[in-house]
Amino acid sequence: DFEGPYSIFYSDGKLFEKGTFKNDALEGKMEVFNPDGSPLKVEYFRMGSRHGKATFFGKAGSRKEFHFRDGISIE
């Protein structure tokens, strides 16, 4: 059973991913980081499904944003 905040780390101890579980499902903000600590993606979840804005970060500061409602893209 998963409940509460979690963190996953690279083998060198740097943060890879963090988020929160509620009733065994992702809930709220989930962040994933590159090995250098820069953001790779930020997504929001509700009851385990993407819900709200999802931002994916690329090289040289590029980024793409998507919006989801109950796991379905609304773009």
mmCIF file of N, CA and C in Angstrom:
data_model
loop_
_atom_site.group_PDB
_atom_site.id
_atom_site.type_symbol
_atom_site.label_atom_id
_atom_site.label_comp_id
_atom_site.label_asym_id
_atom_site.label_seq_id
_atom_site.Cartn_x
_atom_site.Cartn_y
_atom_site.Cartn_z
ATOM 1 N N ASP A 1 0.846 -1.187 0.000
ATOM 2 C CA ASP A 1 0.000 0.000 0.000
ATOM 3 C C ASP A 1 0.885 1.242 0.000
ATOM 4 N N PHE A 2 0.590 2.155 -0.903
ATOM 5 C CA PHE A 2 1.357 3.391 -1.007
ATOM 6 C C PHE A 2 0.510 4.556 -0.506
ATOM 7 N N GLU A 3 1.126 5.354 0.361
ATOM 8 C CA GLU A 3 0.438 6.497 0.943
ATOM 9 C C GLU A 3 1.483 7.525 1.337
ATOM 10 N N GLY A 4 1.320 8.764 0.863
ATOM 11 C CA GLY A 4 2.214 9.836 1.260
ATOM 12 C C GLY A 4 3.292 10.126 0.234
ATOM 13 N N PRO A 5 4.208 11.027 0.611
ATOM 14 C CA PRO A 5 5.249 11.449 -0.323
ATOM 15 C C PRO A 5 6.264 10.336 -0.576
ATOM 16 N N TYR A 6 6.876 10.379 -1.764
ATOM 17 C CA TYR A 6 7.942 9.435 -2.101
ATOM 18 C C TYR A 6 9.031 10.170 -2.871
ATOM 19 N N SER A 7 10.225 9.603 -2.852
ATOM 20 C CA SER A 7 11.360 10.110 -3.619
ATOM 21 C C SER A 7 12.132 8.926 -4.150
ATOM 22 N N ILE A 8 12.637 9.055 -5.375
ATOM 23 C CA ILE A 8 13.500 8.053 -5.995
ATOM 24 C C ILE A 8 14.786 8.774 -6.368
ATOM 25 N N PHE A 9 15.926 8.108 -6.143
ATOM 26 C CA PHE A 9 17.219 8.745 -6.354
ATOM 27 C C PHE A 9 18.058 7.997 -7.377
ATOM 28 N N TYR A 10 18.912 8.746 -8.077
ATOM 29 C CA TYR A 10 19.926 8.134 -8.934
ATOM 30 C C TYR A 10 20.931 7.424 -8.034
ATOM 31 N N SER A 11 21.753 6.557 -8.610
ATOM 32 C CA SER A 11 22.732 5.804 -7.819
ATOM 33 C C SER A 11 23.748 6.708 -7.127
ATOM 34 N N ASP A 12 23.940 7.937 -7.642
ATOM 35 C CA ASP A 12 24.876 8.864 -7.000
ATOM 36 C C ASP A 12 24.218 9.688 -5.892
ATOM 37 N N GLY A 13 22.942 9.417 -5.622
ATOM 38 C CA GLY A 13 22.244 10.099 -4.537
ATOM 39 C C GLY A 13 21.456 11.330 -4.949
ATOM 40 N N LYS A 14 21.570 11.749 -6.201
ATOM 41 C CA LYS A 14 20.798 12.910 -6.663
ATOM 42 C C LYS A 14 19.347 12.495 -6.895
ATOM 43 N N LEU A 15 18.453 13.453 -6.696
ATOM 44 C CA LEU A 15 17.020 13.198 -6.826
ATOM 45 C C LEU A 15 16.641 12.915 -8.277
ATOM 46 N N PHE A 16 15.912 11.827 -8.499
ATOM 47 C CA PHE A 16 15.407 11.474 -9.821
ATOM 48 C C PHE A 16 13.929 11.835 -9.949
ATOM 49 N N GLU A 17 13.121 11.457 -8.952
ATOM 50 C CA GLU A 17 11.668 11.660 -9.041
ATOM 51 C C GLU A 17 11.100 11.860 -7.648
ATOM 52 N N LYS A 18 10.064 12.718 -7.577
ATOM 53 C CA LYS A 18 9.344 12.867 -6.312
ATOM 54 C C LYS A 18 7.886 13.158 -6.593
ATOM 55 N N GLY A 19 7.049 12.730 -5.674
ATOM 56 C CA GLY A 19 5.620 12.936 -5.815
ATOM 57 C C GLY A 19 4.913 12.449 -4.562
ATOM 58 N N THR A 20 3.617 12.223 -4.688
ATOM 59 C CA THR A 20 2.807 11.800 -3.552
ATOM 60 C C THR A 20 1.801 10.752 -3.998
ATOM 61 N N PHE A 21 1.616 9.759 -3.148
ATOM 62 C CA PHE A 21 0.582 8.756 -3.356
ATOM 63 C C PHE A 21 -0.543 8.979 -2.357
ATOM 64 N N LYS A 22 -1.756 8.734 -2.791
ATOM 65 C CA LYS A 22 -2.922 8.753 -1.914
ATOM 66 C C LYS A 22 -3.775 7.558 -2.312
ATOM 67 N N ASN A 23 -4.034 6.673 -1.373
ATOM 68 C CA ASN A 23 -4.818 5.461 -1.652
ATOM 69 C C ASN A 23 -4.241 4.664 -2.824
ATOM 70 N N ASP A 24 -2.922 4.463 -2.824
ATOM 71 C CA ASP A 24 -2.208 3.676 -3.846
ATOM 72 C C ASP A 24 -2.184 4.304 -5.231
ATOM 73 N N ALA A 25 -2.504 5.583 -5.378
ATOM 74 C CA ALA A 25 -2.513 6.239 -6.694
ATOM 75 C C ALA A 25 -1.769 7.570 -6.595
ATOM 76 N N LEU A 26 -1.089 7.940 -7.679
ATOM 77 C CA LEU A 26 -0.436 9.245 -7.704
ATOM 78 C C LEU A 26 -1.475 10.342 -7.503
ATOM 79 N N GLU A 27 -1.069 11.361 -6.736
ATOM 80 C CA GLU A 27 -1.978 12.461 -6.429
ATOM 81 C C GLU A 27 -1.174 13.743 -6.348
ATOM 82 N N GLY A 28 -1.595 14.756 -7.084
ATOM 83 C CA GLY A 28 -0.916 16.047 -7.033
ATOM 84 C C GLY A 28 0.289 16.105 -7.957
ATOM 85 N N LYS A 29 1.265 16.894 -7.564
ATOM 86 C CA LYS A 29 2.430 17.183 -8.398
ATOM 87 C C LYS A 29 3.442 16.038 -8.368
ATOM 88 N N MET A 30 3.932 15.655 -9.559
ATOM 89 C CA MET A 30 4.984 14.655 -9.687
ATOM 90 C C MET A 30 6.075 15.280 -10.552
ATOM 91 N N GLU A 31 7.322 15.237 -10.073
ATOM 92 C CA GLU A 31 8.435 15.839 -10.779
ATOM 93 C C GLU A 31 9.511 14.794 -11.082
ATOM 94 N N VAL A 32 10.114 14.894 -12.265
ATOM 95 C CA VAL A 32 11.220 14.030 -12.665
ATOM 96 C C VAL A 32 12.378 14.939 -13.071
ATOM 97 N N PHE A 33 13.597 14.559 -12.649
ATOM 98 C CA PHE A 33 14.774 15.389 -12.864
ATOM 99 C C PHE A 33 15.845 14.661 -13.668
ATOM 100 N N ASN A 34 16.616 15.423 -14.431
ATOM 101 C CA ASN A 34 17.789 14.912 -15.122
ATOM 102 C C ASN A 34 18.909 14.681 -14.101
ATOM 103 N N PRO A 35 19.945 13.926 -14.470
ATOM 104 C CA PRO A 35 21.056 13.695 -13.543
ATOM 105 C C PRO A 35 21.741 14.977 -13.058
ATOM 106 N N ASP A 36 21.668 16.057 -13.858
ATOM 107 C CA ASP A 36 22.294 17.319 -13.433
ATOM 108 C C ASP A 36 21.382 18.144 -12.524
ATOM 109 N N GLY A 37 20.186 17.635 -12.214
ATOM 110 C CA GLY A 37 19.257 18.324 -11.325
ATOM 111 C C GLY A 37 18.245 19.198 -12.034
ATOM 112 N N SER A 38 18.405 19.397 -13.334
ATOM 113 C CA SER A 38 17.440 20.206 -14.068
ATOM 114 C C SER A 38 16.146 19.413 -14.271
ATOM 115 N N PRO A 39 15.021 20.098 -14.403
ATOM 116 C CA PRO A 39 13.747 19.385 -14.553
ATOM 117 C C PRO A 39 13.631 18.681 -15.901
ATOM 118 N N LEU A 40 13.056 17.494 -15.891
ATOM 119 C CA LEU A 40 12.763 16.748 -17.107
ATOM 120 C C LEU A 40 11.267 16.838 -17.407
ATOM 121 N N LYS A 41 10.443 16.659 -16.353
ATOM 122 C CA LYS A 41 9.002 16.832 -16.531
ATOM 123 C C LYS A 41 8.342 17.119 -15.188
ATOM 124 N N VAL A 42 7.207 17.812 -15.278
ATOM 125 C CA VAL A 42 6.358 18.104 -14.128
ATOM 126 C C VAL A 42 4.940 17.798 -14.568
ATOM 127 N N GLU A 43 4.280 16.911 -13.829
ATOM 128 C CA GLU A 43 2.915 16.520 -14.161
ATOM 129 C C GLU A 43 2.048 16.575 -12.908
ATOM 130 N N TYR A 44 0.760 16.700 -13.105
ATOM 131 C CA TYR A 44 -0.194 16.696 -12.000
ATOM 132 C C TYR A 44 -1.143 15.520 -12.183
ATOM 133 N N PHE A 45 -1.470 14.884 -11.067
ATOM 134 C CA PHE A 45 -2.304 13.683 -11.081
ATOM 135 C C PHE A 45 -3.490 13.834 -10.142
ATOM 136 N N ARG A 46 -4.555 13.145 -10.483
ATOM 137 C CA ARG A 46 -5.724 13.035 -9.606
ATOM 138 C C ARG A 46 -6.183 11.590 -9.687
ATOM 139 N N MET A 47 -6.194 10.927 -8.557
ATOM 140 C CA MET A 47 -6.594 9.519 -8.453
ATOM 141 C C MET A 47 -5.844 8.646 -9.465
ATOM 142 N N GLY A 48 -4.538 8.908 -9.645
ATOM 143 C CA GLY A 48 -3.700 8.088 -10.502
ATOM 144 C C GLY A 48 -3.688 8.441 -11.972
ATOM 145 N N SER A 49 -4.498 9.386 -12.397
ATOM 146 C CA SER A 49 -4.540 9.794 -13.807
ATOM 147 C C SER A 49 -4.004 11.212 -13.954
ATOM 148 N N ARG A 50 -3.325 11.473 -15.071
ATOM 149 C CA ARG A 50 -2.885 12.839 -15.323
ATOM 150 C C ARG A 50 -4.105 13.746 -15.322
ATOM 151 N N HIS A 51 -3.941 14.872 -14.637
ATOM 152 C CA HIS A 51 -5.055 15.821 -14.554
ATOM 153 C C HIS A 51 -4.462 17.207 -14.353
ATOM 154 N N GLY A 52 -4.626 18.059 -15.333
ATOM 155 C CA GLY A 52 -4.049 19.396 -15.277
ATOM 156 C C GLY A 52 -2.884 19.515 -16.230
ATOM 157 N N LYS A 53 -2.001 20.440 -15.931
ATOM 158 C CA LYS A 53 -0.894 20.742 -16.826
ATOM 159 C C LYS A 53 0.235 19.723 -16.674
ATOM 160 N N ALA A 54 0.831 19.340 -17.801
ATOM 161 C CA ALA A 54 2.034 18.511 -17.830
ATOM 162 C C ALA A 54 3.059 19.272 -18.657
ATOM 163 N N THR A 55 4.239 19.477 -18.090
ATOM 164 C CA THR A 55 5.300 20.206 -18.777
ATOM 165 C C THR A 55 6.486 19.286 -18.963
ATOM 166 N N PHE A 56 6.975 19.196 -20.191
ATOM 167 C CA PHE A 56 8.140 18.391 -20.527
ATOM 168 C C PHE A 56 9.247 19.338 -20.980
ATOM 169 N N PHE A 57 10.419 19.216 -20.360
ATOM 170 C CA PHE A 57 11.528 20.121 -20.626
ATOM 171 C C PHE A 57 12.547 19.449 -21.539
ATOM 172 N N GLY A 58 12.989 20.178 -22.565
ATOM 173 C CA GLY A 58 13.978 19.667 -23.499
ATOM 174 C C GLY A 58 15.303 20.372 -23.324
ATOM 175 N N LYS A 59 16.147 20.177 -24.290
ATOM 176 C CA LYS A 59 17.476 20.795 -24.264
ATOM 177 C C LYS A 59 17.373 22.280 -24.560
ATOM 178 N N ALA A 60 18.359 23.010 -24.075
ATOM 179 C CA ALA A 60 18.474 24.456 -24.329
ATOM 180 C C ALA A 60 17.240 25.235 -23.879
ATOM 181 N N GLY A 61 16.594 24.768 -22.810
ATOM 182 C CA GLY A 61 15.474 25.501 -22.246
ATOM 183 C C GLY A 61 14.144 25.333 -22.946
ATOM 184 N N SER A 62 14.076 24.450 -23.936
ATOM 185 C CA SER A 62 12.793 24.250 -24.616
ATOM 186 C C SER A 62 11.820 23.518 -23.691
ATOM 187 N N ARG A 63 10.546 23.696 -23.939
ATOM 188 C CA ARG A 63 9.526 23.033 -23.123
ATOM 189 C C ARG A 63 8.246 22.876 -23.918
ATOM 190 N N LYS A 64 7.509 21.836 -23.598
ATOM 191 C CA LYS A 64 6.197 21.597 -24.209
ATOM 192 C C LYS A 64 5.209 21.412 -23.073
ATOM 193 N N GLU A 65 4.047 22.000 -23.242
ATOM 194 C CA GLU A 65 3.004 21.878 -22.227
ATOM 195 C C GLU A 65 1.784 21.198 -22.825
ATOM 196 N N PHE A 66 1.191 20.352 -22.039
ATOM 197 C CA PHE A 66 -0.028 19.637 -22.406
ATOM 198 C C PHE A 66 -1.004 19.775 -21.253
ATOM 199 N N HIS A 67 -2.271 19.599 -21.536
ATOM 200 C CA HIS A 67 -3.289 19.641 -20.488
ATOM 201 C C HIS A 67 -4.114 18.358 -20.550
ATOM 202 N N PHE A 68 -4.396 17.829 -19.377
ATOM 203 C CA PHE A 68 -5.127 16.569 -19.268
ATOM 204 C C PHE A 68 -6.331 16.729 -18.354
ATOM 205 N N ARG A 69 -7.343 15.948 -18.625
ATOM 206 C CA ARG A 69 -8.498 15.837 -17.741
ATOM 207 C C ARG A 69 -8.789 14.350 -17.593
ATOM 208 N N ASP A 70 -8.642 13.858 -16.377
ATOM 209 C CA ASP A 70 -8.876 12.441 -16.075
ATOM 210 C C ASP A 70 -8.090 11.512 -17.008
ATOM 211 N N GLY A 71 -6.830 11.879 -17.275
ATOM 212 C CA GLY A 71 -5.941 11.041 -18.070
ATOM 213 C C GLY A 71 -6.025 11.229 -19.564
ATOM 214 N N ILE A 72 -6.926 12.083 -20.034
ATOM 215 C CA ILE A 72 -7.115 12.288 -21.473
ATOM 216 C C ILE A 72 -6.635 13.688 -21.842
ATOM 217 N N SER A 73 -5.824 13.769 -22.896
ATOM 218 C CA SER A 73 -5.326 15.061 -23.362
ATOM 219 C C SER A 73 -6.489 15.903 -23.870
ATOM 220 N N ILE A 74 -6.511 17.166 -23.477
ATOM 221 C CA ILE A 74 -7.586 18.045 -23.916
ATOM 222 C C ILE A 74 -7.042 19.131 -24.851
ATOM 223 N N GLU A 75 -5.907 18.876 -25.456
ATOM 224 C CA GLU A 75 -5.301 19.818 -26.424
ATOM 225 C C GLU A 75 -5.975 19.673 -27.749
#
